[in-house]
Short mmCIF file of C-alpha atoms in Angstrom, two decimals:
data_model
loop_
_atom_site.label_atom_id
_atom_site.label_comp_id
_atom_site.label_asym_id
_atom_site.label_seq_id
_atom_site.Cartn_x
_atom_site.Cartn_y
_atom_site.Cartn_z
CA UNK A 1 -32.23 19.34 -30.42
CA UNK A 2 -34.50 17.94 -27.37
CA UNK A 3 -35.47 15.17 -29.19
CA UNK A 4 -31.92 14.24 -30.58
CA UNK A 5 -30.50 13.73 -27.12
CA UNK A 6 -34.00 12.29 -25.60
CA UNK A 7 -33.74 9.79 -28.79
CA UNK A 8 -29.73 9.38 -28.05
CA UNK A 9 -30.54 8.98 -24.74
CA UNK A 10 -33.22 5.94 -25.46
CA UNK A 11 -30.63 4.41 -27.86
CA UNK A 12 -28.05 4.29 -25.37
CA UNK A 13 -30.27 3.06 -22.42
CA UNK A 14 -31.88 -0.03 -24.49
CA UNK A 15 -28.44 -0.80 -26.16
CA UNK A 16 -26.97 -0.90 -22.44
CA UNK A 17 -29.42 -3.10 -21.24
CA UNK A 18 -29.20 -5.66 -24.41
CA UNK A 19 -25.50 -5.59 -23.57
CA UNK A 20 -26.04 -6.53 -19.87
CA UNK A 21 -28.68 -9.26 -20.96
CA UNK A 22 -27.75 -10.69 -24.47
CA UNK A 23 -24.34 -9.35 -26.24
CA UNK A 24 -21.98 -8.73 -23.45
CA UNK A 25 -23.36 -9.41 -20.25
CA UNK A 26 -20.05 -10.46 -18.43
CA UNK A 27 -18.39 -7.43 -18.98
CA UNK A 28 -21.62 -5.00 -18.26
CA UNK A 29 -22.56 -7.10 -15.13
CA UNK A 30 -18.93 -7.20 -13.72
CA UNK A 31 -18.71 -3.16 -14.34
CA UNK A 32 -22.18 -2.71 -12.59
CA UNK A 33 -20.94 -4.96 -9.50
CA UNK A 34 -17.24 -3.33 -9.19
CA UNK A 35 -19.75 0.24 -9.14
CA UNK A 36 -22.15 -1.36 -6.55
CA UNK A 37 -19.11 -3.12 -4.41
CA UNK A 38 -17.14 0.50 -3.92
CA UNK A 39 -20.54 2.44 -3.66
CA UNK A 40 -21.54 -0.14 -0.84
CA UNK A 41 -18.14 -0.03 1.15
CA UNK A 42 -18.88 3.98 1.07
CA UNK A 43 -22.21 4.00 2.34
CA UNK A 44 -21.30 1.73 4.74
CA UNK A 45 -17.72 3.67 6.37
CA UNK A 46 -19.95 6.92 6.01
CA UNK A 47 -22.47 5.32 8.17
CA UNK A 48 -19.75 4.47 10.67
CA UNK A 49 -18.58 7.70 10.54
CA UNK A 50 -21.71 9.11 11.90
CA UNK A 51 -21.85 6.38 14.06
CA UNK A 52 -18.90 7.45 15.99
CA UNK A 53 -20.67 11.29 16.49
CA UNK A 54 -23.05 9.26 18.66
CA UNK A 55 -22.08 9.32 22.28
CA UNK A 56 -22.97 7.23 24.44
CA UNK A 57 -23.74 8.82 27.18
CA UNK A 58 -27.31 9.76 26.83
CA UNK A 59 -27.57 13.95 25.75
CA UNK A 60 -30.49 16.14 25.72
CA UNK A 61 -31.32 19.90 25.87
CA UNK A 62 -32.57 19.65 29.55
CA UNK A 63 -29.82 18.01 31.20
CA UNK A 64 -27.09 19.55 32.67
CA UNK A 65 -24.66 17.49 34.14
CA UNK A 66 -24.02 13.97 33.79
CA UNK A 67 -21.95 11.64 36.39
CA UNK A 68 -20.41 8.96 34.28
CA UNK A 69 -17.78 5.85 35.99
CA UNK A 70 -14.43 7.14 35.57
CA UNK A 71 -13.03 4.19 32.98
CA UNK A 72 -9.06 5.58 33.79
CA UNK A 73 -9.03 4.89 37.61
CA UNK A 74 -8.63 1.94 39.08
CA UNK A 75 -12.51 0.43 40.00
CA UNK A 76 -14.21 1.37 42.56
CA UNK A 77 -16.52 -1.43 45.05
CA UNK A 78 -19.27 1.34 44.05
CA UNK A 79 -18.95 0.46 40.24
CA UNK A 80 -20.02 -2.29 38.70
CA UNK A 81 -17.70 -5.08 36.39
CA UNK A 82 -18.25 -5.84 32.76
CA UNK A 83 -18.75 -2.38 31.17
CA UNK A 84 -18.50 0.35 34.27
CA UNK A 85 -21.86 1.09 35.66
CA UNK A 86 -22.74 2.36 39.57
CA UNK A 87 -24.61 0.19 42.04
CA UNK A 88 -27.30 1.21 44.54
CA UNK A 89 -28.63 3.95 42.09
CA UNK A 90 -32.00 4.37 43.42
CA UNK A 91 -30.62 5.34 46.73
CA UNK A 92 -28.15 6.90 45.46
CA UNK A 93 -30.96 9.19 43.25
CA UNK A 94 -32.73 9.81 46.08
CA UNK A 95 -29.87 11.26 47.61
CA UNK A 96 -29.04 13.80 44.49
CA UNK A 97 -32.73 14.95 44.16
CA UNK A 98 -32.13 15.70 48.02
CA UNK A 99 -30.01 18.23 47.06
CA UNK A 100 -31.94 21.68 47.31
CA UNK A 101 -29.80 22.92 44.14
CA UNK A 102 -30.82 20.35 41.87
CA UNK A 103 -33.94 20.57 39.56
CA UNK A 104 -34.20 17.28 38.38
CA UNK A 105 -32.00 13.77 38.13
CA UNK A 106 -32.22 10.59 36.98
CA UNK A 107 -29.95 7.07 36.60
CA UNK A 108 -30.10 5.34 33.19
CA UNK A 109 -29.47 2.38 31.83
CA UNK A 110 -29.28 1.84 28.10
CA UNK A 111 -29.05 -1.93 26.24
CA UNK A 112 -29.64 -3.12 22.82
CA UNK A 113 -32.56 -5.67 23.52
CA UNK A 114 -34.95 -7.46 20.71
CA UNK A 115 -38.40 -5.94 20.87
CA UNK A 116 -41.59 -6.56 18.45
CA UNK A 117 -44.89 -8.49 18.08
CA UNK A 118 -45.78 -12.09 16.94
CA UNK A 119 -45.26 -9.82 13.54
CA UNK A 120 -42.09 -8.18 13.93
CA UNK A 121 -39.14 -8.30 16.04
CA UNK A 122 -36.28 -5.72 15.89
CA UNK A 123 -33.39 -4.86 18.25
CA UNK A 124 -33.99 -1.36 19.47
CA UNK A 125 -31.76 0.86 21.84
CA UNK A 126 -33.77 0.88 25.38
CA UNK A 127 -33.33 3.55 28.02
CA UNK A 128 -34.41 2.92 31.48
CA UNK A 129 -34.66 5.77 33.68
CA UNK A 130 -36.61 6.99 36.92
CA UNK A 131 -39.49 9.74 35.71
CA UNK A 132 -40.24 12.27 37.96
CA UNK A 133 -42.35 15.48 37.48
CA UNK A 134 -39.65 18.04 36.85
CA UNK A 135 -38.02 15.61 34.38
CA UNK A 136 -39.09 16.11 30.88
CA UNK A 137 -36.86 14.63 28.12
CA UNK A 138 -33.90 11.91 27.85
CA UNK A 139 -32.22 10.80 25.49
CA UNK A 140 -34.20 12.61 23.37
CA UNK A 141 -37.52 11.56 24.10
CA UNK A 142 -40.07 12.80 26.39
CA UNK A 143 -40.83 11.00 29.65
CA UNK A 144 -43.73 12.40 30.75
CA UNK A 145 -45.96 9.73 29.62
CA UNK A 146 -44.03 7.12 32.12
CA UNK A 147 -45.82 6.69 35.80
CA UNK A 148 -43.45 8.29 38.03
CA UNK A 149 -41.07 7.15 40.39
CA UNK A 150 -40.51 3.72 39.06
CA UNK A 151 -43.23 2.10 41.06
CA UNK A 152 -41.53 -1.43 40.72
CA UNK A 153 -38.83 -0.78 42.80
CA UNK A 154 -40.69 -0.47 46.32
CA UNK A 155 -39.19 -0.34 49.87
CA UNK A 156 -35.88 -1.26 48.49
CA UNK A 157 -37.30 -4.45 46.61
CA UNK A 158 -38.17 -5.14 43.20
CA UNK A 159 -41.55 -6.42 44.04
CA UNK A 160 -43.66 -3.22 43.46
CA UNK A 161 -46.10 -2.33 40.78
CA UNK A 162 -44.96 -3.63 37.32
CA UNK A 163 -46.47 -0.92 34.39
CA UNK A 164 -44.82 -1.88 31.60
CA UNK A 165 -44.79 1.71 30.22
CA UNK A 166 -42.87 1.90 27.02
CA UNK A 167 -42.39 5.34 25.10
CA UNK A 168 -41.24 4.53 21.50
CA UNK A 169 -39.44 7.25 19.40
CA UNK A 170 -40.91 7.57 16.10
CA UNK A 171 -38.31 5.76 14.16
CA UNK A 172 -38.90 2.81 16.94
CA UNK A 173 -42.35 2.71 16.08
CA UNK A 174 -42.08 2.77 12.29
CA UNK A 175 -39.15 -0.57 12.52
CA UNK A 176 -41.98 -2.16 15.17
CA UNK A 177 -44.79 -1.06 12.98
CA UNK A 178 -47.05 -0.67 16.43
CA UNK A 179 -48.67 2.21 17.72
CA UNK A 180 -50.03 3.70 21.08
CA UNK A 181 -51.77 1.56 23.06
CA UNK A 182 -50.19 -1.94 21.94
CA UNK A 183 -48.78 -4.83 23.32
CA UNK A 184 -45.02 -5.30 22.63
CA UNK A 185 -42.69 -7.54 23.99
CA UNK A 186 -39.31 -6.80 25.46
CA UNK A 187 -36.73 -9.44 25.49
CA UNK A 188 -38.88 -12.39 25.38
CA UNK A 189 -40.88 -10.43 28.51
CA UNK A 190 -44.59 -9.70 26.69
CA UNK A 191 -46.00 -7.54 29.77
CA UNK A 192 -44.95 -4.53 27.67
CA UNK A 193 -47.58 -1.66 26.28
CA UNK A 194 -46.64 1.11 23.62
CA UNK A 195 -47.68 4.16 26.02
CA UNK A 196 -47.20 7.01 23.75
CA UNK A 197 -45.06 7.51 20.53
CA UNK A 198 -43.26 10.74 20.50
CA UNK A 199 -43.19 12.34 17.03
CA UNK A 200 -41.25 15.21 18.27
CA UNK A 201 -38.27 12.67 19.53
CA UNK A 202 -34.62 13.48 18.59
CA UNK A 203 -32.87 10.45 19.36
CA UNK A 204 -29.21 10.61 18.03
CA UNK A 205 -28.72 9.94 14.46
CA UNK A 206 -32.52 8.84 14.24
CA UNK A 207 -31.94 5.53 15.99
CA UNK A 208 -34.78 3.51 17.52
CA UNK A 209 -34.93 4.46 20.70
CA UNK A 210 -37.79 2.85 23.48
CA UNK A 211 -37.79 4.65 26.89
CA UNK A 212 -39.09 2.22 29.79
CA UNK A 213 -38.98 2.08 33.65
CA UNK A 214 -35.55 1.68 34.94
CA UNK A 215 -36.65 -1.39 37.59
CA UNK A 216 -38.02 -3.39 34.89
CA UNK A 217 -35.20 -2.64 32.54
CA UNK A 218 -32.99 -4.04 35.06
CA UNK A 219 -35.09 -6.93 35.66
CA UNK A 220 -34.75 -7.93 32.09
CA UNK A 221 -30.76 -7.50 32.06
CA UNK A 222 -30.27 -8.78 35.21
CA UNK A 223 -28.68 -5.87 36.69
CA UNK A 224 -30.76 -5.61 39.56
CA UNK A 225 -28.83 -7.83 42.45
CA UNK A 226 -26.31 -4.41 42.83
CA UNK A 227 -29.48 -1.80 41.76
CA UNK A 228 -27.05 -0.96 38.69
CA UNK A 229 -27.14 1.93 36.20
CA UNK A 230 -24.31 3.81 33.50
CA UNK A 231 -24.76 7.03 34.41
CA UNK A 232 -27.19 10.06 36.06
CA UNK A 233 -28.45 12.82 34.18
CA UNK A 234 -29.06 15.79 36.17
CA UNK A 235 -30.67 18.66 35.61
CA UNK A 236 -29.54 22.66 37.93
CA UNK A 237 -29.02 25.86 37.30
CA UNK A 238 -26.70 26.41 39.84
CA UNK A 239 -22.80 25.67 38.78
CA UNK A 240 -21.99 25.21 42.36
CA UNK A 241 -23.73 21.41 42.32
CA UNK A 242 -21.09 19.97 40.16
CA UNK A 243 -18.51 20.39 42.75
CA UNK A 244 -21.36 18.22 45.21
CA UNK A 245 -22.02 15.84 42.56
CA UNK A 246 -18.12 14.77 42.22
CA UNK A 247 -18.47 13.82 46.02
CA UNK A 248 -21.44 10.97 45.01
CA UNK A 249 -19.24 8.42 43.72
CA UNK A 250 -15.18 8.14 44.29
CA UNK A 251 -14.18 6.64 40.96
CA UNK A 252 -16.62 8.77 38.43
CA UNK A 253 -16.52 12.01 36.44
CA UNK A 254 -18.84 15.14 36.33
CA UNK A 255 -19.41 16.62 32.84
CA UNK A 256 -21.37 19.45 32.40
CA UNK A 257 -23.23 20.85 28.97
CA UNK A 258 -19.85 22.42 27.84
CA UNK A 259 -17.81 19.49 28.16
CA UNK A 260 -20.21 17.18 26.18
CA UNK A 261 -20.47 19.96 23.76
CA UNK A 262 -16.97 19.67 23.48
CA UNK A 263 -16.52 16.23 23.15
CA UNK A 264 -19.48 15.53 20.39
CA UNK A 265 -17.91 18.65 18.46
CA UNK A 266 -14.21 16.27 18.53
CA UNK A 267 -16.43 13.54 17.62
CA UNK A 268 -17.85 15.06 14.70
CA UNK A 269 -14.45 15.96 13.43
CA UNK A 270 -13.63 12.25 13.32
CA UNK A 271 -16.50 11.54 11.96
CA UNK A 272 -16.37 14.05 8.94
CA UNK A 273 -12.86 12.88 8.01
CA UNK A 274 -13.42 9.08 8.38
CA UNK A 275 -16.43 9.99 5.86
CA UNK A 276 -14.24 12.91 3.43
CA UNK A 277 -11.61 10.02 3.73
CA UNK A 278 -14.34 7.14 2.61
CA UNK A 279 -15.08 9.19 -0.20
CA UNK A 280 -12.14 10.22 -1.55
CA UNK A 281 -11.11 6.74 -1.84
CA UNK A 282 -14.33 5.38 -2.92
CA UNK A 283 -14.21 8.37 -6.16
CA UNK A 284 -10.68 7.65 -7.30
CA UNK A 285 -11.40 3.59 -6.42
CA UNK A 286 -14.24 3.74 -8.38
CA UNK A 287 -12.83 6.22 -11.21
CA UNK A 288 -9.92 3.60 -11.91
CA UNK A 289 -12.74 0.85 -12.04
CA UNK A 290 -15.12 2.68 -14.65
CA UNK A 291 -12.26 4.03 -16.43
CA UNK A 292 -10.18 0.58 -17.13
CA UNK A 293 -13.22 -2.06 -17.55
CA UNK A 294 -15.31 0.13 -19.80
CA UNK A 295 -12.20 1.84 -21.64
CA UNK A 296 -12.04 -2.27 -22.57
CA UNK A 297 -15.61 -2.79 -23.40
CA UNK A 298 -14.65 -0.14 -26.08
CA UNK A 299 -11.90 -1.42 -27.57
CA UNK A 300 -13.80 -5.03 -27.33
CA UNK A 301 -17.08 -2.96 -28.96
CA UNK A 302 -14.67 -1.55 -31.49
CA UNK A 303 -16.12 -3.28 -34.84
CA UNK A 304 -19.73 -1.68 -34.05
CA UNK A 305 -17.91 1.32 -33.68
CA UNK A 306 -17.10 1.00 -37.37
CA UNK A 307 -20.26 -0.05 -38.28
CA UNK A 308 -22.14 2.73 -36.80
CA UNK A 309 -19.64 4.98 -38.51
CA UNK A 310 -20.31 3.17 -42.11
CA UNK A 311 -23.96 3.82 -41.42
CA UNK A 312 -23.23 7.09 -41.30
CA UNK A 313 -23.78 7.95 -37.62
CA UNK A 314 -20.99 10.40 -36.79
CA UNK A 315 -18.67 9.87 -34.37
CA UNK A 316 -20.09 13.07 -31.88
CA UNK A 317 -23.45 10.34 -31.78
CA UNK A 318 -20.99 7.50 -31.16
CA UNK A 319 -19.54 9.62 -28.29
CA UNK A 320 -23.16 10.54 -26.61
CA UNK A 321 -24.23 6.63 -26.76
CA UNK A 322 -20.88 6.19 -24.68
CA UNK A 323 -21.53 8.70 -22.30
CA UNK A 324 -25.23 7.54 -21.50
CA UNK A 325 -23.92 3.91 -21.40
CA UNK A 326 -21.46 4.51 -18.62
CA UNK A 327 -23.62 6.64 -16.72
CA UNK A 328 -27.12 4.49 -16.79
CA UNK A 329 -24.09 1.60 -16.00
CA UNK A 330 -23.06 3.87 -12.47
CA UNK A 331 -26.22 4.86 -11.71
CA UNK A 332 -27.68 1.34 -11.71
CA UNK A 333 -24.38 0.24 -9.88
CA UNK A 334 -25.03 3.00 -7.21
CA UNK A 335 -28.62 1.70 -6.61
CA UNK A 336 -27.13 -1.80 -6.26
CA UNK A 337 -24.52 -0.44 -4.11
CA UNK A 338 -26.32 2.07 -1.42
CA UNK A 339 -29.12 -0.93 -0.78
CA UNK A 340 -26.46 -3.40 -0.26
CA UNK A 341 -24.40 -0.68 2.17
CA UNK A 342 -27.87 -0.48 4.17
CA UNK A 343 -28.01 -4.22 4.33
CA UNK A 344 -24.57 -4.55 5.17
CA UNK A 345 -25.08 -1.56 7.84
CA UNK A 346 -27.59 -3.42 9.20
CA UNK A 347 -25.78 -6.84 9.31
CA UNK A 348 -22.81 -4.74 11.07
CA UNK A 349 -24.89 -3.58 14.09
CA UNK A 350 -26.10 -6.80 14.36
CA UNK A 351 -23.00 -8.62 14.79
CA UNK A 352 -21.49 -5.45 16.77
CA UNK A 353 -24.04 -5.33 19.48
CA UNK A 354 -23.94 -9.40 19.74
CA UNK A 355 -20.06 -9.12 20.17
CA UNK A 356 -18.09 -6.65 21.00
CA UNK A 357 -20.46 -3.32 21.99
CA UNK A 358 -24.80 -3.35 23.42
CA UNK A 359 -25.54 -0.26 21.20
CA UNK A 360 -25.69 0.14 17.21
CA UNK A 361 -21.93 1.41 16.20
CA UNK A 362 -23.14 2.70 12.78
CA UNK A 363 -26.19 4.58 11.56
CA UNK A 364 -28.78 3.77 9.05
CA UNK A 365 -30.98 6.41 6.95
CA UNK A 366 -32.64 6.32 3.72
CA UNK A 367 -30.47 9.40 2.53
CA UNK A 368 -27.15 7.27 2.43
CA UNK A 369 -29.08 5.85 -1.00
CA UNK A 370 -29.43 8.89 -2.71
CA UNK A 371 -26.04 9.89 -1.37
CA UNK A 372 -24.50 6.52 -2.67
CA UNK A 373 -26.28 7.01 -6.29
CA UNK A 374 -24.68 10.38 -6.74
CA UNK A 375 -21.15 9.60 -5.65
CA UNK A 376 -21.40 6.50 -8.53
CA UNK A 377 -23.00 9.45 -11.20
CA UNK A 378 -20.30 11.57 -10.22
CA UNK A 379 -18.01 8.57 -10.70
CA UNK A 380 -19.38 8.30 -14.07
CA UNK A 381 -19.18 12.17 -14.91
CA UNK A 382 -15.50 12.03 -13.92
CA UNK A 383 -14.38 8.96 -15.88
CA UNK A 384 -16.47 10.50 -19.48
CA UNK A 385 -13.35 12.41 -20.45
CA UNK A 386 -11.23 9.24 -20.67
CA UNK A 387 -13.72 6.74 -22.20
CA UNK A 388 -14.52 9.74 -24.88
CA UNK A 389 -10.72 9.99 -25.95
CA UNK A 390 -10.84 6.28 -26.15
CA UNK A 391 -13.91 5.86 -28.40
CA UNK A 392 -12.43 8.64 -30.29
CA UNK A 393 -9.70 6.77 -31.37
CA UNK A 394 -11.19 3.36 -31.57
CA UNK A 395 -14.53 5.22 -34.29
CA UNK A 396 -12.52 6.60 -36.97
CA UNK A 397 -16.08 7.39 -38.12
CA UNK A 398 -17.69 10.75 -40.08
CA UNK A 399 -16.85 13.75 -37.52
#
């Protein structure tokens, strides 16, 4: 019985790929790409999906308040124009670590910039920030590795030491293919080393993540004529510092753990019904598509049909050869699809972060290609029913 189906199963992959090259390649190849088009719009709204469950303000396990500009109230002399951001944040840090309550704090400053070698250039998400001894991770990486205190921002100037410390999540170092140790550039700046690569980082959704000094970050964005920075992270066990914190800036909010919490967990409800919704769509899209242009590549295939059932094959081994024809047909349309989705992901953050947004607005992960492959088998499991009946009635062969 094994070797009835494995030699079905060889019949019906070799006569599907003569089809696609020799006999009936219009109709095979236009099946495959309707697979691979719906398959690729999937993988690429799931990855948006997930997208949207990354915040952007920066979370970690050791932080536990964050002052963000308050984007509702009218702006404040203290915030910064284009997107909000707070000036004088050095000082301003200095003040906050003042506070005999609070544990640790930082300001950060996060932009999409191009970083590689002469090899290799990528745009990665960089985090500036201020690293001090009691600080120990941000935005999921660990700072430790950074010189402290930001020694390029001296005396109120920015003409201190430069370091050109740069820690590199692991998924940062992979894209840049560098390691600790070498040079990088930073956009177009070159004075840039790879201090350490943290293999324990937990950037959100995996994205390439660089953490650098928050002085020369500035210098490179030009946000250092008003000191600027997003947002603080700070880090207390005492509940009475929010109230304190509130006080820093007029026009800004205080969020603590719970209220991030919160607000990812809302996120992640969009998320998982922008991606339940993507697939839903994407099944009975693709069902209707497998269904109607291989329900006519039967009736079209009809007179083999007849001569298969004059050799004598019965119509049960007419119905097999069907089945493994539409599913090697999704399955190869899946593969198409899910490696176009992660090109077109790609080609989305890309034109996102040079338009409209500075960070990536959609994830990318080698999963979404096994995902997209069995969405387009289960496509192809779904629609066997319907092309069965059809060849059924088309054979009129031996049972």
């Amino acid at each position: 019985m094994l070797i009835r189906w494995l030699g079905l199963v060889s019949v019906g992959i070799r006569r599907t790929a003569s089809r696609a090259t020799y006999t009936a390649k219009q109709r095979i190849r236009f099946s495959v790409l309707g697979v691979a088009i719906v398959i690729a719009l999937l993988v690429m709204v799931t990855s948006l999906g997930v997208g949207l469950a990354t915040s952007t303000t920066v979370y970690d396990e050791d932080i536990d308040y964050w002052i963000v500009p308050d984007t509702n109230s009218p702006e404040s002399p203290l915030i910064a124009t284009d997107n909000p951001q707070f000036s004088s944040v050095h000082e301003t840090n200095n003040r906050i670590r003042e506070h005999e309550e609070v544990e640790s704090a930082t300001p950060v400053l996060s932009q999409v910039l191009q970083m590689g070698t002469n090899e290799t250039k990528e745009y990665i998400l960089v985090v500036g920030i201020i690293n001090t001894p009691e600080l120990d991770r941000v935005s999921g990486l660990g700072s430790s590795p950074l010189t402290p205190n930001d020694p390029y921002y001296a005396n109120g100037e920015y003409k201190g030491e430069w370091t050109g410390n740069t820690v590199l999540s692991q998924s940062a170092a992979e894209t840049l293919s560098v390691s600790s140790g070498d040079p990088i550039s930073v956009a177009g700046n070159n004075s840039f080393t790879v201090t350490a690569v943290d293999n324990q980082s937990r950037s959100v959704g995996n994205v390439p993540t660089a953490l650098v000094q928050l002085s020369e970050l500035q210098s490179l964005t030009g946000s250092t004529t008003y000191d600027q920075a997003e947002q603080f992270v700070v880090g207390t066990n005492s509940p009475t510092v929010q109230s304190d914190l509130q006080e820093i800036y007029p026009d800004s909010s205080v969020r603590s753990r719970g209220e991030m919490t919160a607000s990812n967990t809302r996120d992640s409800d969009l998320s998982l019904a922008l991606a339940l919704t993507a697939f839903l769509v994407s099944l009975s899209i693709g069902l209707l598509f497998v269904v109607t242009t291989s329900g006519l590549e039967i009736v079209a295939d009809r007179q083999q049909l007849a001569i298969l059932s004059a050799m004598g094959i019965s119509t049960k081994s007419q119905l097999k050869l069907v089945g493994v024809q539409t599913i090697v047909m999704t399955g190869v349309g899946g593969l198409l699809g899910a490696v176009s989705g992660l090109v077109g992901i790609r080609l989305m953050n890309i034109a996102a972060t040079r338009t409209i947004t500075t960070e990536p607005i959609a994830v990318s992960h080698p999963l979404f290609v096994g995902y997209g492959i069995s969405v387009a088998l289960l496509i192809g499991l779904l629609s066997l029913p319907f092309l069965l009946v059809a060849a059924r009635r088309v054979s009129g062969g031996v049972p």
